[in-house]
Structures are given as structure tokens and as C-alpha cells.
Coordinates of C-alpha atoms and ligand atoms in Angstrom, one line a residue:
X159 CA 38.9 18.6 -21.8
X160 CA 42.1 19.1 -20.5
X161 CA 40.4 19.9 -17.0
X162 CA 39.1 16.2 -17.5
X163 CA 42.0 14.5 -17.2
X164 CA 43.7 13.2 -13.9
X165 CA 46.5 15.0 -13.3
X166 CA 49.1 15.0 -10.0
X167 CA 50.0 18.3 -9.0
X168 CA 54.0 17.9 -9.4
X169 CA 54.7 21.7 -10.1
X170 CA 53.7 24.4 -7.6
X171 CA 52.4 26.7 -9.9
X172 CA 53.2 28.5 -13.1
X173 CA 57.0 28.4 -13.7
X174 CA 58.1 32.3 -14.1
X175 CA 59.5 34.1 -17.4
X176 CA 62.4 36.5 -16.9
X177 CA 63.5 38.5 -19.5
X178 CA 67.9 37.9 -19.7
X179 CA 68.8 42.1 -20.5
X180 CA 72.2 41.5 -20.5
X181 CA 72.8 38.3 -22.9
X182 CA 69.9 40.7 -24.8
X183 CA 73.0 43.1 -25.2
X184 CA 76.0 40.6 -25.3
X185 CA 74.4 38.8 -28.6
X186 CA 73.2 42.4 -30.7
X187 CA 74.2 45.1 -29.1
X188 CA 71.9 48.3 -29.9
X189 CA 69.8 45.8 -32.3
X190 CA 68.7 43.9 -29.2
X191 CA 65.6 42.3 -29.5
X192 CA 63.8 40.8 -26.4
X193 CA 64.8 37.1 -25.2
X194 CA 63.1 35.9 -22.5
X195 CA 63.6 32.7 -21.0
X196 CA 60.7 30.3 -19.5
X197 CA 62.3 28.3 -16.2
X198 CA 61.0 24.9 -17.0
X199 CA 64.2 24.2 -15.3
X200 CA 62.9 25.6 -11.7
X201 CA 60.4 23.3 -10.3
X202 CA 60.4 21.8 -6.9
X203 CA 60.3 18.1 -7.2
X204 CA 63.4 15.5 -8.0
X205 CA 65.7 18.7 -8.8
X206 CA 63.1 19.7 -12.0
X207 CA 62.6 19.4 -15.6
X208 CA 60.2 19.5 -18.7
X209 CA 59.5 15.6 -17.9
X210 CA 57.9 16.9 -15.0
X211 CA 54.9 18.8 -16.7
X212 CA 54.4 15.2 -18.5
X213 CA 54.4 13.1 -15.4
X214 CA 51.5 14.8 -13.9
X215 CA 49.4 13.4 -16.4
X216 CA 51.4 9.8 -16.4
X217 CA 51.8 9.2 -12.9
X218 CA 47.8 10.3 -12.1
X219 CA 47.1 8.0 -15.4
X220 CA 48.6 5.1 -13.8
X221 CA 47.2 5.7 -10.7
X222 CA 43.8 5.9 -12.0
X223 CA 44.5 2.8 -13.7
X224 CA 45.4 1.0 -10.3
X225 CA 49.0 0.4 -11.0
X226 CA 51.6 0.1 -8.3
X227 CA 54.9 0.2 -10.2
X228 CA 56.0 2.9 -13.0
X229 CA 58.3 1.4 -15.8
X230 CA 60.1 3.8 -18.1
X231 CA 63.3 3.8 -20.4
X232 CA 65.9 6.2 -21.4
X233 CA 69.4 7.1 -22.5
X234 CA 71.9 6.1 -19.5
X235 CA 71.4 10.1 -18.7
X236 CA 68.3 10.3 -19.3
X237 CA 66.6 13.3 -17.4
X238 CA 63.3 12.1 -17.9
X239 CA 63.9 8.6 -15.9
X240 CA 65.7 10.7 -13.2
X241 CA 62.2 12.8 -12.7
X242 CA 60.4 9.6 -13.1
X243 CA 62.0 7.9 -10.0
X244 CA 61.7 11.2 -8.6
X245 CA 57.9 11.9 -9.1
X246 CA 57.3 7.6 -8.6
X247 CA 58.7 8.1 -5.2
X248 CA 56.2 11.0 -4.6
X249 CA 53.2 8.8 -5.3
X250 CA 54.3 5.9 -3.3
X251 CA 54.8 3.9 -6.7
X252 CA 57.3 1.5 -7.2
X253 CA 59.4 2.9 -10.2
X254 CA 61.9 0.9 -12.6
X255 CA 64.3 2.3 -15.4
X256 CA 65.3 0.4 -18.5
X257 CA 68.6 2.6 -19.5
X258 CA 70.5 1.5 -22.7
X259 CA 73.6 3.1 -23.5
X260 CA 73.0 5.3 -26.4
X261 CA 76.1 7.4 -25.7
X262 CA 79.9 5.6 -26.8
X263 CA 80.9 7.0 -23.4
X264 CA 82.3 4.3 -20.9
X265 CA 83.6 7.0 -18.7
X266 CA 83.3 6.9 -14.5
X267 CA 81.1 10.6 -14.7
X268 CA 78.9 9.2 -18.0
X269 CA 78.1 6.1 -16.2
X270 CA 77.5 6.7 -12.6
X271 CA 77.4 10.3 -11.9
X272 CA 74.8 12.9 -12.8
X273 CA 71.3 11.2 -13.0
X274 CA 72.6 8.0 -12.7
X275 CA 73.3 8.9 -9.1
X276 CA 69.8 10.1 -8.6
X277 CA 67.8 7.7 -9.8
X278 CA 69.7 5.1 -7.0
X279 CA 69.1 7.9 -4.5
X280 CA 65.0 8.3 -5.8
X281 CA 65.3 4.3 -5.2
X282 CA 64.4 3.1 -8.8
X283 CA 65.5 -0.1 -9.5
X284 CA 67.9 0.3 -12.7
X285 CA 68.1 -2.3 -15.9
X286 CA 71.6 -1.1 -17.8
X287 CA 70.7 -2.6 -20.8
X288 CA 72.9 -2.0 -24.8
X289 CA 72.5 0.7 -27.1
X290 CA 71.1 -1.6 -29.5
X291 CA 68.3 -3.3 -27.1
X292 CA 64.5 -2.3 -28.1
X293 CA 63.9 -0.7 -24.6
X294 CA 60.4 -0.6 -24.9
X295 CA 59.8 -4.2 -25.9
X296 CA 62.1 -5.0 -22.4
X297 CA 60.0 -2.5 -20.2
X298 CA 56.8 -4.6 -21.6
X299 CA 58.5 -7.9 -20.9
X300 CA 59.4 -6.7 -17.6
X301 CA 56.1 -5.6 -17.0
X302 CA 55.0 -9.2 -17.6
X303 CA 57.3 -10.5 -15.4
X304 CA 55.6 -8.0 -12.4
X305 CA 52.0 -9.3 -13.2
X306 CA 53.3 -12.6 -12.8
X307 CA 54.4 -11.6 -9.6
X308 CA 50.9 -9.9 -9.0
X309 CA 52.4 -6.3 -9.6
X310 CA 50.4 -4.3 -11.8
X311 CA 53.2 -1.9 -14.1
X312 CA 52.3 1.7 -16.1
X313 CA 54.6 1.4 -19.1
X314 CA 55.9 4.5 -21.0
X315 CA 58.6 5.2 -23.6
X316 CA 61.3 7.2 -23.6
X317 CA 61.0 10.5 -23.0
X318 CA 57.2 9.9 -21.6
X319 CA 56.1 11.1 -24.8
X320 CA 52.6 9.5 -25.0
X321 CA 50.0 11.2 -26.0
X322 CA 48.8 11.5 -22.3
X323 CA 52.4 13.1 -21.3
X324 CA 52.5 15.1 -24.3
X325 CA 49.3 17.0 -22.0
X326 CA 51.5 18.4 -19.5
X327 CA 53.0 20.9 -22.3
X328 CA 49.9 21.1 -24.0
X329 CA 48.5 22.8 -20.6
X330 CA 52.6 24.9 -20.2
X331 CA 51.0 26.5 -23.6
X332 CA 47.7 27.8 -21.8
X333 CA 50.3 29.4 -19.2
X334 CA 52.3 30.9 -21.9
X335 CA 49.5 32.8 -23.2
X336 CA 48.4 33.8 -19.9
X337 CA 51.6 34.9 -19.1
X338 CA 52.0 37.1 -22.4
X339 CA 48.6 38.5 -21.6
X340 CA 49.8 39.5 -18.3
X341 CA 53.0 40.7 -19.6
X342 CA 51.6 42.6 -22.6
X343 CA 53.7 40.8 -24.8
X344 CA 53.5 37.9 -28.0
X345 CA 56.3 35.8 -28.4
X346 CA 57.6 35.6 -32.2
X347 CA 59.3 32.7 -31.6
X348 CA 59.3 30.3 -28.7
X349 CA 62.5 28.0 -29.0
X350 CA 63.0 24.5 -27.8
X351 CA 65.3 21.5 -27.8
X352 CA 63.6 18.5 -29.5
X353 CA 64.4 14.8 -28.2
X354 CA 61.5 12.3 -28.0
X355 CA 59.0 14.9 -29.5
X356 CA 56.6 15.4 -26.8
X357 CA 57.6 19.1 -25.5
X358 CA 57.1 20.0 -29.4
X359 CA 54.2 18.0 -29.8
X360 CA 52.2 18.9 -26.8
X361 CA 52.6 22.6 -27.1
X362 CA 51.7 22.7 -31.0
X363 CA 48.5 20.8 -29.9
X364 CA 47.8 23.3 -26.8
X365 CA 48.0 26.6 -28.9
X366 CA 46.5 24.8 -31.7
X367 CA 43.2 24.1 -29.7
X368 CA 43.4 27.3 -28.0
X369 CA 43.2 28.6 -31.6
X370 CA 46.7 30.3 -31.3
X371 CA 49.9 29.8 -34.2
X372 CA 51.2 26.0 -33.0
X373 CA 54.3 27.6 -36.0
X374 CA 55.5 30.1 -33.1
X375 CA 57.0 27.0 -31.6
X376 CA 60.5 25.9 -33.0
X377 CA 62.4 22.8 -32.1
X378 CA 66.3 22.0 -32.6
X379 CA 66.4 18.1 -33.3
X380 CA 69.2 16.9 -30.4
X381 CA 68.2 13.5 -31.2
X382 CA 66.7 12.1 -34.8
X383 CA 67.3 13.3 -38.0
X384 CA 65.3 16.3 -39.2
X385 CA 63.0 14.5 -41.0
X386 CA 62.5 11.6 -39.2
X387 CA 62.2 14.5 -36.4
X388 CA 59.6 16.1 -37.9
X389 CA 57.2 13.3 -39.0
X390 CA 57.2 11.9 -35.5
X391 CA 56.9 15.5 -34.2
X392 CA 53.7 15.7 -36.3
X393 CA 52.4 12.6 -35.2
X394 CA 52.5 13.1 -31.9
X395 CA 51.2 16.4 -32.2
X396 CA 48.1 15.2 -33.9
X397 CA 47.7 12.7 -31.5
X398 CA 47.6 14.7 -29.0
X399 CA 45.5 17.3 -30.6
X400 CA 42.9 14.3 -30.4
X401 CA 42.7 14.0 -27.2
X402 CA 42.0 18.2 -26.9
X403 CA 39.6 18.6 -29.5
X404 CA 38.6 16.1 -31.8
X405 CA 37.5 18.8 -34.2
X406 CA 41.2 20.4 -34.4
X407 CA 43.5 19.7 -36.8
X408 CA 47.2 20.5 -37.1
X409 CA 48.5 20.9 -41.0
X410 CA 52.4 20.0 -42.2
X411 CA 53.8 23.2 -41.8
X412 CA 52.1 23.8 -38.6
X413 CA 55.3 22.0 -36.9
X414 CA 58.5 23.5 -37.4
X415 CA 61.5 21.4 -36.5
X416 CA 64.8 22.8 -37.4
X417 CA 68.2 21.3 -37.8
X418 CA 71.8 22.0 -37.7
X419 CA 72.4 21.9 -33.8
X420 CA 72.9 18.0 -33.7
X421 CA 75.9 17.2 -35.0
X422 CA 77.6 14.1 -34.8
X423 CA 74.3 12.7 -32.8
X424 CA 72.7 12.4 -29.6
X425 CA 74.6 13.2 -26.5
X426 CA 78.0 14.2 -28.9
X427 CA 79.0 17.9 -27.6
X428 CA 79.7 20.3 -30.4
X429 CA 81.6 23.7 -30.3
X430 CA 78.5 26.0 -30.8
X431 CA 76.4 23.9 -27.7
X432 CA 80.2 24.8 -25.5
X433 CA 79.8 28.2 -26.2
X434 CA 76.2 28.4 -25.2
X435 CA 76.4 26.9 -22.1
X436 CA 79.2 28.8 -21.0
X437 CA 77.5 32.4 -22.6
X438 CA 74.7 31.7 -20.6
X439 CA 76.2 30.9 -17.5
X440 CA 78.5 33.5 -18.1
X441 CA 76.6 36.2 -18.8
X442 CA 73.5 35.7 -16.8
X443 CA 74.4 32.9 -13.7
X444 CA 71.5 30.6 -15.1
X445 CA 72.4 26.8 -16.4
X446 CA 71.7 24.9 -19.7
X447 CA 72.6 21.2 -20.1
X448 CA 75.0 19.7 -22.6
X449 CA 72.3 17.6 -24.2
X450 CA 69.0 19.3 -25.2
X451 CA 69.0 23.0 -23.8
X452 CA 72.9 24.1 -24.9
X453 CA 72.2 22.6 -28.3
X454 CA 69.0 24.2 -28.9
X455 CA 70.2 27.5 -27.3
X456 CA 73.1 27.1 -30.0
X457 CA 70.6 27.9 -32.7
X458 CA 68.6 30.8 -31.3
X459 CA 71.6 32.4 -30.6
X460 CA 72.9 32.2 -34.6
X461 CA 69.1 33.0 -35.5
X462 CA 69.3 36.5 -33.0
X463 CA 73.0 37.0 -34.6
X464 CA 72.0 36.9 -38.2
X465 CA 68.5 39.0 -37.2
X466 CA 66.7 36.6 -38.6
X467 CA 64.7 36.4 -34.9
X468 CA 63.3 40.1 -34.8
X469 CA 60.7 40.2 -32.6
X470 CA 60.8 38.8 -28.8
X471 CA 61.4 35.7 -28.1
X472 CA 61.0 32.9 -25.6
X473 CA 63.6 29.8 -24.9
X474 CA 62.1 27.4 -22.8
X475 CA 64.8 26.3 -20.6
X476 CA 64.0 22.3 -19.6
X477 CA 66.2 21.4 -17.3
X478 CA 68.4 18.2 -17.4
X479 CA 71.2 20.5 -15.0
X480 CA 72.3 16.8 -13.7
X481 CA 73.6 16.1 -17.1
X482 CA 76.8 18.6 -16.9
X483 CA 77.8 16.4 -14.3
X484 CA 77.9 13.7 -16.8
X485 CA 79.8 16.4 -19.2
X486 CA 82.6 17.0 -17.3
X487 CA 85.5 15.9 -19.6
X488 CA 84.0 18.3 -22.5
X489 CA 83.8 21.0 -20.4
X490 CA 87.6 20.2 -18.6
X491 CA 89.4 23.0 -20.7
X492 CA 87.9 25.9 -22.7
X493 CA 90.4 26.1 -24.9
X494 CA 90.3 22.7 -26.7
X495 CA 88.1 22.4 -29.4
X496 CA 85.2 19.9 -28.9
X497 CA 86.7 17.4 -30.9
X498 CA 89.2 17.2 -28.9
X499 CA 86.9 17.6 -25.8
X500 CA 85.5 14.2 -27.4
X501 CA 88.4 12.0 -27.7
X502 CA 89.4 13.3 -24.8
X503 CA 86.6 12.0 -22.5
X504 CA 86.9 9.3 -24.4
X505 CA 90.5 8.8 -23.7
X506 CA 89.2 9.1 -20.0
X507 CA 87.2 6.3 -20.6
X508 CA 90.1 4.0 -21.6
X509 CA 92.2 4.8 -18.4
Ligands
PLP192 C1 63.9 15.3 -22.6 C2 64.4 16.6 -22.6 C3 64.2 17.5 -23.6 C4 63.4 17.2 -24.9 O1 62.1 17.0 -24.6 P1 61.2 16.0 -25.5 O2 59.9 16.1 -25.1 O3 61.8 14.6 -25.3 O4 61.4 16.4 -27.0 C5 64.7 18.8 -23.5 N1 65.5 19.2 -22.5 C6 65.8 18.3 -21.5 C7 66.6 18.8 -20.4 C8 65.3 17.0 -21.5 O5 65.6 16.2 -20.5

């Protein structure tokens, strides 16, 4: 069914898994157990990203539906409306990003750097709106506005977590299980950040229709609280499922969101997503941004520390590398704590 669906090749193929030896070593010494990383981060268009598997089923959705504009929204940062103006550009659409500012950062590198900058360069036109503004009910209005001027606009939340971009990770689990056959491997665990749900959602619904364990996948909430994180996860995820098999179902605990990576909220750095970003870099060259990946890599790194994650697992790394650029002042000097790494960007801000 998925073959059914139009879909914009945005990725050039499957996106490979390498196994990281030495953080395997750095983390449990002679315990080691396998960690392998999927590069979700290494794809060729707009500088790459998990949004990316979504918009091939979007962009070719609004496509099919005649549409010449793509309207999304987002956090000011948000990687997926960078990767929209990137992939809109591709398809000769028109693209426009409703960005509300989520984050109490008024900072020069928060607001203009980072994907901020890209998006200008992928020629969106950007709508800076308030934290507090219902972005979707202004992308709708906005849409309006276009058909009044004859324009025909695709609309999609945040995150592009429909149930039609929730596909693009729902066909990223086909390719994990044809890469573990080909490897000769099963993942116990395969690790994710969780923002807007889709990533989650999607590839529960893949390996549940492909009658595999949708509980390998585990999500760190970045974004919601944990149990508003996991209803909407479930949701989606059934939603999806839907559109895969209508026969299928998905129970409660099929969906396992976990907590304690957040912190103070969405965006907010914390101490243990510092040291992850910099372990990582450190110990194998290879990038994690200060949002999503560094938060969620935070807990599988306490889960391989305490052994409680024995067998191999797999951290699908997402992308969103445009985002440290937006991190600078938390990143300024190692050796303050991220509290003060806080204040302190946002003692930038008031300069
Ligand atoms: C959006 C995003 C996520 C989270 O994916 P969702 O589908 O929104 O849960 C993870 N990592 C990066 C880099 C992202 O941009």
C-alpha cells in the first residue's frame, strides 16, 4: 500500500548504519554492547534531516493535489521548515513558513542564524509570528488569503506530522529491517528524539504492518510532556497504521515514549544533552544537535551506563546540525554549567 502512494524521491537511497566502536568502548568499557547509529542526518538535499523522509510523501501529496505553494509552521529553528523550503524549492513550489517563537531566546544567533538563514537562502517567504499564536489556524488563514489570490496552498503542521508524512518513516522501518537482514543483526532497541510525534509514529506503524515489535522503538520527549507525549504518539501511530493496513492495530504499550531528557522544555539545553553532543563529537567526529538528537542521545547513553540496554542498539541520528549554530552561547565555555550557559545566552540577548 505503501508502494501506492505518491512519493518524491528526496533521498538517494538507503541512508547507511555504522556501527561507533569507539564511543562503544568510551561508554562500558569491556561490557560494550553494540551501538550503531542510523545517518538520517546524511542526505543530499537542503543540508538533510528526518523531515526529509516525511516530505516525500508531502511534497508529492501536494503535487498530486495540484497545489503550487507549500505552507508549513515551526519553532523559529525549526529544522523541518528549513527542509521544507529546501525540498519546496526542489519541486518548483512556492513554499511559506509560519515560525512562532517558542524559545525565550531574543539572541542575534537564535533569531537569524542557523536555519533561519537557510530558509531566506531556500527563498521561503517567512511569517515571524508569537509563541503564543495558533500557527496552524494562521497557515490556514494564510492559505485563504492565496486562493483569494488564485494560489492553491498544501497546509501541514509542525513538524509535517500528518499521517501522510508520518509514511516517510513508516517506509525508514522497511529499510531497517532490510538492513539488519543484511547485516545479520536485530536491534534491541532503536532510540529516537521525539518532538511532533511523527518519526515515533510512523516507524511503530511500519514494523507494526510488517508484523515486527513497533516496542523496539523508544522515543525521548524533547518537546511535550510524557503523557501528553505519548497519547499523541499513539494517535498518530494509529492513524498512520490506517493508512498501511486497515486490519493492523497498534495496542497502548506498543508505543514507548520515555522521559527525563527534557528538562526545563523545548529548546532549553541541559547538562546531560552538553555532554552528549560534545561525547559524540569527541569521540567519533559525527554531530548531534542541541534540540532533538543531543537530548535523546542523553538517555541512551545513561540506559548503556546503567546496562539496562544489553543487546545492540540503533540511535537514529535526525539531523537538525543547523541548530548548533543557533546554540552557540550554550556551547561558548565547557566549563560552565548549563544553567549558566542559559542565562548566559540570555544575558547575550539583552546586550
Ligand atoms: C523534528 C526533529 C526531530 C523529531 O521528529 P518528530 O517527528 O517531530 O518527532 C528529531 N530530530 C530533529 C533534528 C528534528 O528536526
Amino acid at each position: 500500500m505503501l508502494e501506492d502512494r505518491p512519493r518524491l524521491a528526496l533521498l538517494s537511497g538507503p541512508t547507511p548504519i555504522e556501527r561507533l566502536a569507539r564511543l562503544e568502548r568510551i561508554l562500558a568499557g569491556d561490557t560494550a554492547r553494540p551501538l550503531f547509529v542510523k545517518r538520517d542526518d546524511v542526505m543530499g538535499v537542503g543540508g538533510g534531516g528526518n523531515k526529509l523522509r516525511k516530505l516525500e510523501f508531502l511534497i508529492a501529496d501536494a503535487q498530486a493535489q495540484g497545489c503550487d505553494t507549500f505552507v508549513t509552521t515551526g519553532g523559529r529553528q525549526s529544522n523541518h521548515a528549513r527542509l521544507s523550503a529546501a525540498a519546496s524549492a526542489r519541486a518548483g513550489l512556492a513554499c511559506e513558513l509560519v515560525l512562532a517563537d517558542m524559545v525565550d531566546r531574543d539572541d542575534e544567533s537564535y533569531r537569524r542564524n542557523g536555519n533561519v538563514l537557510l530558509d531566506g537562502l531556500f527563498g521561503a517567504r517567512l511569517h515571524h509570528v508569537s509563541g503564543d499564536t495558533d500557527t496552524l489556524a494562521f497557515a490556514r488563514a494564510r492559505a485563504e488569503q492565496l486562493r483569494a489570490e488564485g494560489r492553491k496552498a498544501y497546509v501541514v503542521g509542525a513538524g509535517g506530522s500528518s499521517p501522510i508524512g508520518c509514511l516517510g518513516y513508516a517506509a525508514c522501518a522497511h529499510e531497517i529491517l532490510a538492513q539488519e537482514a543484511a547485516l545479520g543483526l536485530r536491534f534491541e532497541r532503536i532510540v529516537i528524539p521525539n518532538g511532533s510525534a511523527g518519526t515515533h509514529a510512523g516507524l511503530a506503524a511500519g514494523f507494526a504492518a510488517a508484523g515486527d515489535d513497533p516496542r523496539r522503538v523508544q522515543s525521548y520527549t524533547v518537546l511535550a510532556p510524557l503523557a501528553q507525549a505519548q497519547a499523541a504518539t499513539r494517535d498518530l501511530a494509529r492513524e498512520t497504521l490506517k493508512l498501511l493496513d486497515p486490519e493492523a492495530a497498534l495496542a497502548d504499550d506498543d508505543i514507548v515514549v520515555l522521559g527525563g531528557q527534557r528538562g526545563e522544555g523545548y529548546g532549553i539545553p541541559t547538562a546531560a544533552m552538553l555532554e552528549a553532543v560534545r561525547l559524540v563529537a569527541r569521540a567519533e567526529g559525527l554531530l548531534l544537535d542541541p534540540v532533538y538528537g543531543g537530548k535523546a542521545f542523553a538517555g541512551l547513553i545513561a540506559a548503556i551506563r546503567s546496562a539496562e540496554a544489553s543487546g545492540p542498539s540503533l540511535f537514529v541520528m535526525t539531523g537538525g546540525v543547523p541548530g548548533l549554530f543557533a546554540y552557540e552561547p550554550a556551547f561558548r565555555d565547557e566549563d560552565r554549567s548549563p544553567r549558566q550557559a542559559v542565562s548566559a545566552s540570555r544575558d547575550a540577548a539583552s546586550q
